[in-house]
Short mmCIF file of C-alpha atoms in Angstrom, two decimals:
data_model
loop_
_atom_site.label_atom_id
_atom_site.label_comp_id
_atom_site.label_asym_id
_atom_site.label_seq_id
_atom_site.Cartn_x
_atom_site.Cartn_y
_atom_site.Cartn_z
CA UNK A 1 28.37 -78.36 124.55
CA UNK A 2 28.29 -79.58 120.96
CA UNK A 3 31.41 -79.27 118.90
CA UNK A 4 34.66 -80.64 117.60
CA UNK A 5 37.68 -81.24 119.78
CA UNK A 6 41.24 -81.80 118.66
CA UNK A 7 44.09 -82.87 120.87
CA UNK A 8 46.74 -82.03 121.64
CA UNK A 9 46.88 -78.33 120.74
CA UNK A 10 50.67 -78.45 120.30
CA UNK A 11 52.68 -81.54 119.40
CA UNK A 12 56.38 -82.05 118.94
CA UNK A 13 57.97 -85.12 117.45
CA UNK A 14 61.37 -86.24 116.30
CA UNK A 15 62.07 -87.08 112.70
CA UNK A 16 61.26 -90.69 111.87
CA UNK A 17 58.48 -91.03 114.44
CA UNK A 18 54.83 -91.64 113.69
CA UNK A 19 52.33 -89.47 115.56
CA UNK A 20 48.54 -89.59 115.85
CA UNK A 21 46.30 -86.52 116.05
CA UNK A 22 42.93 -86.89 117.69
CA UNK A 23 39.63 -85.51 116.38
CA UNK A 24 36.28 -86.07 118.10
CA UNK A 25 32.85 -84.62 117.31
CA UNK A 26 29.52 -84.83 119.12
CA UNK A 27 27.48 -83.11 116.42
CA UNK A 28 26.25 -86.42 114.98
CA UNK A 29 27.69 -85.52 111.59
CA UNK A 30 28.26 -88.24 109.03
CA UNK A 31 31.22 -86.62 107.27
CA UNK A 32 34.61 -85.77 108.71
CA UNK A 33 37.69 -84.20 107.16
CA UNK A 34 41.38 -83.53 107.77
CA UNK A 35 43.10 -80.47 106.34
CA UNK A 36 46.65 -79.25 106.46
CA UNK A 37 47.35 -75.51 106.65
CA UNK A 38 50.67 -73.94 105.68
CA UNK A 39 51.38 -70.19 105.60
CA UNK A 40 50.23 -68.60 102.36
CA UNK A 41 48.70 -71.82 101.00
CA UNK A 42 45.27 -71.97 102.53
CA UNK A 43 43.89 -75.36 103.52
CA UNK A 44 44.56 -78.57 101.63
CA UNK A 45 42.48 -81.72 102.04
CA UNK A 46 44.34 -84.78 103.34
CA UNK A 47 41.58 -87.36 103.88
CA UNK A 48 37.84 -87.39 104.28
CA UNK A 49 35.22 -89.84 105.42
CA UNK A 50 31.54 -89.73 104.58
CA UNK A 51 30.51 -92.73 106.64
CA UNK A 52 31.87 -95.05 109.31
CA UNK A 53 34.44 -97.59 108.08
CA UNK A 54 34.96 -95.72 104.81
CA UNK A 55 37.37 -92.94 103.85
CA UNK A 56 38.95 -91.44 100.73
CA UNK A 57 42.21 -89.73 99.92
CA UNK A 58 42.22 -86.01 99.43
CA UNK A 59 44.73 -83.93 97.50
CA UNK A 60 47.78 -84.58 99.72
CA UNK A 61 47.29 -88.01 101.32
CA UNK A 62 50.85 -89.28 100.88
CA UNK A 63 52.53 -89.91 104.23
CA UNK A 64 49.25 -89.86 106.18
CA UNK A 65 46.76 -92.51 107.30
CA UNK A 66 43.32 -92.40 108.94
CA UNK A 67 40.68 -94.67 110.42
CA UNK A 68 36.94 -94.22 110.99
CA UNK A 69 35.81 -96.94 113.37
CA UNK A 70 33.27 -94.74 115.13
CA UNK A 71 31.06 -91.93 113.86
CA UNK A 72 32.46 -89.57 116.48
CA UNK A 73 36.15 -90.13 115.88
CA UNK A 74 38.51 -89.62 112.93
CA UNK A 75 42.17 -89.86 114.04
CA UNK A 76 44.98 -88.87 111.68
CA UNK A 77 48.40 -90.54 111.78
CA UNK A 78 51.34 -88.63 110.38
CA UNK A 79 53.87 -91.26 109.38
CA UNK A 80 57.61 -91.03 108.94
CA UNK A 81 56.99 -91.13 105.17
CA UNK A 82 55.60 -87.58 105.28
CA UNK A 83 58.53 -85.46 104.08
CA UNK A 84 57.52 -82.13 105.57
CA UNK A 85 55.04 -82.72 108.41
CA UNK A 86 55.46 -79.43 110.30
CA UNK A 87 52.12 -77.65 109.85
CA UNK A 88 48.81 -76.71 111.44
CA UNK A 89 46.28 -79.55 111.14
CA UNK A 90 42.53 -78.88 111.14
CA UNK A 91 39.77 -81.39 111.53
CA UNK A 92 36.22 -80.67 110.39
CA UNK A 93 32.86 -82.40 110.37
CA UNK A 94 29.96 -81.71 108.07
CA UNK A 95 26.32 -82.26 107.36
CA UNK A 96 24.68 -80.93 104.23
CA UNK A 97 26.33 -77.80 102.89
CA UNK A 98 28.44 -76.70 105.83
CA UNK A 99 31.65 -77.81 107.53
CA UNK A 100 32.48 -77.09 111.16
CA UNK A 101 36.10 -76.86 112.22
CA UNK A 102 37.97 -77.87 115.34
CA UNK A 103 40.58 -75.63 117.02
CA UNK A 104 43.52 -77.32 115.30
CA UNK A 105 46.76 -79.07 116.28
CA UNK A 106 50.11 -77.48 115.56
CA UNK A 107 52.67 -80.19 114.80
CA UNK A 108 56.36 -79.39 114.86
CA UNK A 109 59.01 -81.88 113.82
CA UNK A 110 62.33 -81.35 115.55
CA UNK B 1 37.45 -79.46 89.56
CA UNK B 2 37.18 -76.09 91.21
CA UNK B 3 39.79 -73.49 92.09
CA UNK B 4 39.76 -70.28 94.13
CA UNK B 5 41.94 -67.20 93.81
CA UNK B 6 42.34 -64.62 96.54
CA UNK B 7 44.54 -62.02 94.92
CA UNK B 8 45.33 -60.02 98.05
CA UNK B 9 47.39 -61.83 100.66
CA UNK B 10 47.50 -58.81 103.00
CA UNK B 11 44.98 -55.98 103.37
CA UNK B 12 45.75 -53.25 105.91
CA UNK B 13 42.96 -50.77 106.57
CA UNK B 14 42.24 -48.10 109.17
CA UNK B 15 39.47 -48.57 111.70
CA UNK B 16 36.03 -47.42 110.51
CA UNK B 17 37.13 -47.48 106.86
CA UNK B 18 35.40 -49.74 104.30
CA UNK B 19 37.09 -52.91 103.07
CA UNK B 20 36.72 -55.36 100.20
CA UNK B 21 38.41 -58.76 100.13
CA UNK B 22 38.42 -60.22 96.65
CA UNK B 23 37.62 -63.80 95.69
CA UNK B 24 37.40 -65.29 92.22
CA UNK B 25 36.63 -68.90 91.44
CA UNK B 26 36.80 -71.27 88.52
CA UNK B 27 34.40 -74.13 87.97
CA UNK B 28 32.74 -75.99 85.12
CA UNK B 29 29.64 -76.70 87.22
CA UNK B 30 27.34 -74.76 89.51
CA UNK B 31 28.91 -73.92 92.85
CA UNK B 32 28.29 -73.09 96.46
CA UNK B 33 30.47 -70.32 97.89
CA UNK B 34 31.69 -69.66 101.42
CA UNK B 35 33.71 -67.18 103.43
CA UNK B 36 35.44 -68.40 106.59
CA UNK B 37 37.31 -66.35 109.21
CA UNK B 38 40.27 -67.58 111.25
CA UNK B 39 41.66 -65.88 114.35
CA UNK B 40 45.28 -66.66 115.36
CA UNK B 41 45.89 -70.30 116.33
CA UNK B 42 42.21 -71.17 116.04
CA UNK B 43 40.02 -73.14 113.69
CA UNK B 44 37.86 -71.65 110.94
CA UNK B 45 34.43 -70.15 111.56
CA UNK B 46 31.84 -69.81 108.83
CA UNK B 47 31.15 -66.14 108.13
CA UNK B 48 28.59 -66.44 105.34
CA UNK B 49 27.58 -68.66 102.44
CA UNK B 50 25.84 -68.57 99.10
CA UNK B 51 23.86 -71.64 98.11
CA UNK B 52 21.07 -70.27 95.93
CA UNK B 53 18.52 -67.46 95.75
CA UNK B 54 19.53 -63.87 96.49
CA UNK B 55 23.02 -63.16 95.26
CA UNK B 56 23.70 -60.83 98.20
CA UNK B 57 24.33 -62.62 101.49
CA UNK B 58 25.02 -61.05 104.88
CA UNK B 59 26.61 -62.08 108.14
CA UNK B 60 25.49 -61.11 111.62
CA UNK B 61 28.55 -58.89 112.20
CA UNK B 62 28.12 -56.56 109.23
CA UNK B 63 29.98 -58.39 106.44
CA UNK B 64 28.30 -59.04 103.12
CA UNK B 65 29.27 -60.81 99.91
CA UNK B 66 27.74 -60.80 96.46
CA UNK B 67 27.77 -63.73 94.09
CA UNK B 68 28.49 -62.55 90.56
CA UNK B 69 28.18 -65.46 88.16
CA UNK B 70 29.30 -63.56 85.05
CA UNK B 71 32.50 -62.42 86.75
CA UNK B 72 32.88 -65.65 88.76
CA UNK B 73 33.43 -63.60 91.89
CA UNK B 74 32.31 -63.62 95.52
CA UNK B 75 33.92 -60.53 97.06
CA UNK B 76 33.56 -59.86 100.77
CA UNK B 77 32.78 -56.31 101.92
CA UNK B 78 32.23 -54.38 105.11
CA UNK B 79 31.36 -50.67 105.15
CA UNK B 80 33.14 -49.91 108.43
CA UNK B 81 35.70 -52.24 110.04
CA UNK B 82 36.64 -52.62 113.70
CA UNK B 83 39.90 -53.63 115.34
CA UNK B 84 38.25 -56.93 116.24
CA UNK B 85 37.84 -57.78 112.52
CA UNK B 86 41.60 -58.37 112.30
CA UNK B 87 41.91 -62.00 111.17
CA UNK B 88 42.59 -64.19 108.16
CA UNK B 89 39.73 -64.67 105.75
CA UNK B 90 39.34 -67.67 103.45
CA UNK B 91 37.08 -67.99 100.45
CA UNK B 92 35.99 -71.54 99.57
CA UNK B 93 33.97 -73.23 96.86
CA UNK B 94 32.29 -76.56 96.41
CA UNK B 95 30.37 -78.07 93.52
CA UNK B 96 26.65 -77.74 94.19
CA UNK B 97 25.19 -81.13 94.88
CA UNK B 98 28.56 -82.21 96.21
CA UNK B 99 29.02 -79.66 98.93
CA UNK B 100 31.01 -82.01 101.08
CA UNK B 101 34.37 -81.16 99.50
CA UNK B 102 35.61 -77.61 99.84
CA UNK B 103 38.41 -76.01 97.84
CA UNK B 104 40.00 -73.08 99.64
CA UNK B 105 41.76 -69.96 98.48
CA UNK B 106 45.14 -69.06 99.96
CA UNK B 107 43.64 -66.57 102.39
CA UNK B 108 43.71 -62.81 102.97
CA UNK B 109 45.10 -61.37 106.18
CA UNK B 110 42.99 -58.35 107.15
CA UNK B 111 44.72 -56.03 109.60
CA UNK B 112 42.69 -53.16 111.03
CA UNK B 113 44.84 -50.28 112.21
CA UNK B 114 43.83 -47.80 114.93
#
């Protein structure tokens, strides 16, 4: 089955802790993206990567970090510097004009 | 830069009635336009897209959208909705030639009532 997987589906963390969200794709897409979704605000771009070992900040990169060591993987770390990390996080991959989304990870900070 | 406005945050409609979800965009360059659908606690699925050519585009489940350049709009319509169409719908835009970065609207929650 081709697609995008995100794990875990639900994640809880204490304030002050870093946490890493996983995103894997087997669609052989060059580009990968991380979005944050909050109620009533749509999706906002955190980071994106168009090729292995290269990535760029999106609109709300502060408090987040990423790596792109393999084409298939684009993990997102939510650091303790992120002031309001509770949200639904969506990963996507893309080729050409279309982006394909994973099922999302809901992060809750306790 | 591009921006997208979805004026209606909530649209309730009775089953088998028609529906229109509005989307307006702003851009200084030519654009590609997309509608995505999201069911609760799931990712987004592409519903339809306009890249070029015919301004009327259709999805396999009866939705259609028309690109209107003069009004900078890309409204989504369906002549008869089903309970299963209940979901959140997002309009998105990207600059043509740079379709890798999408800008999303805030979403419209469509609720189909029996």
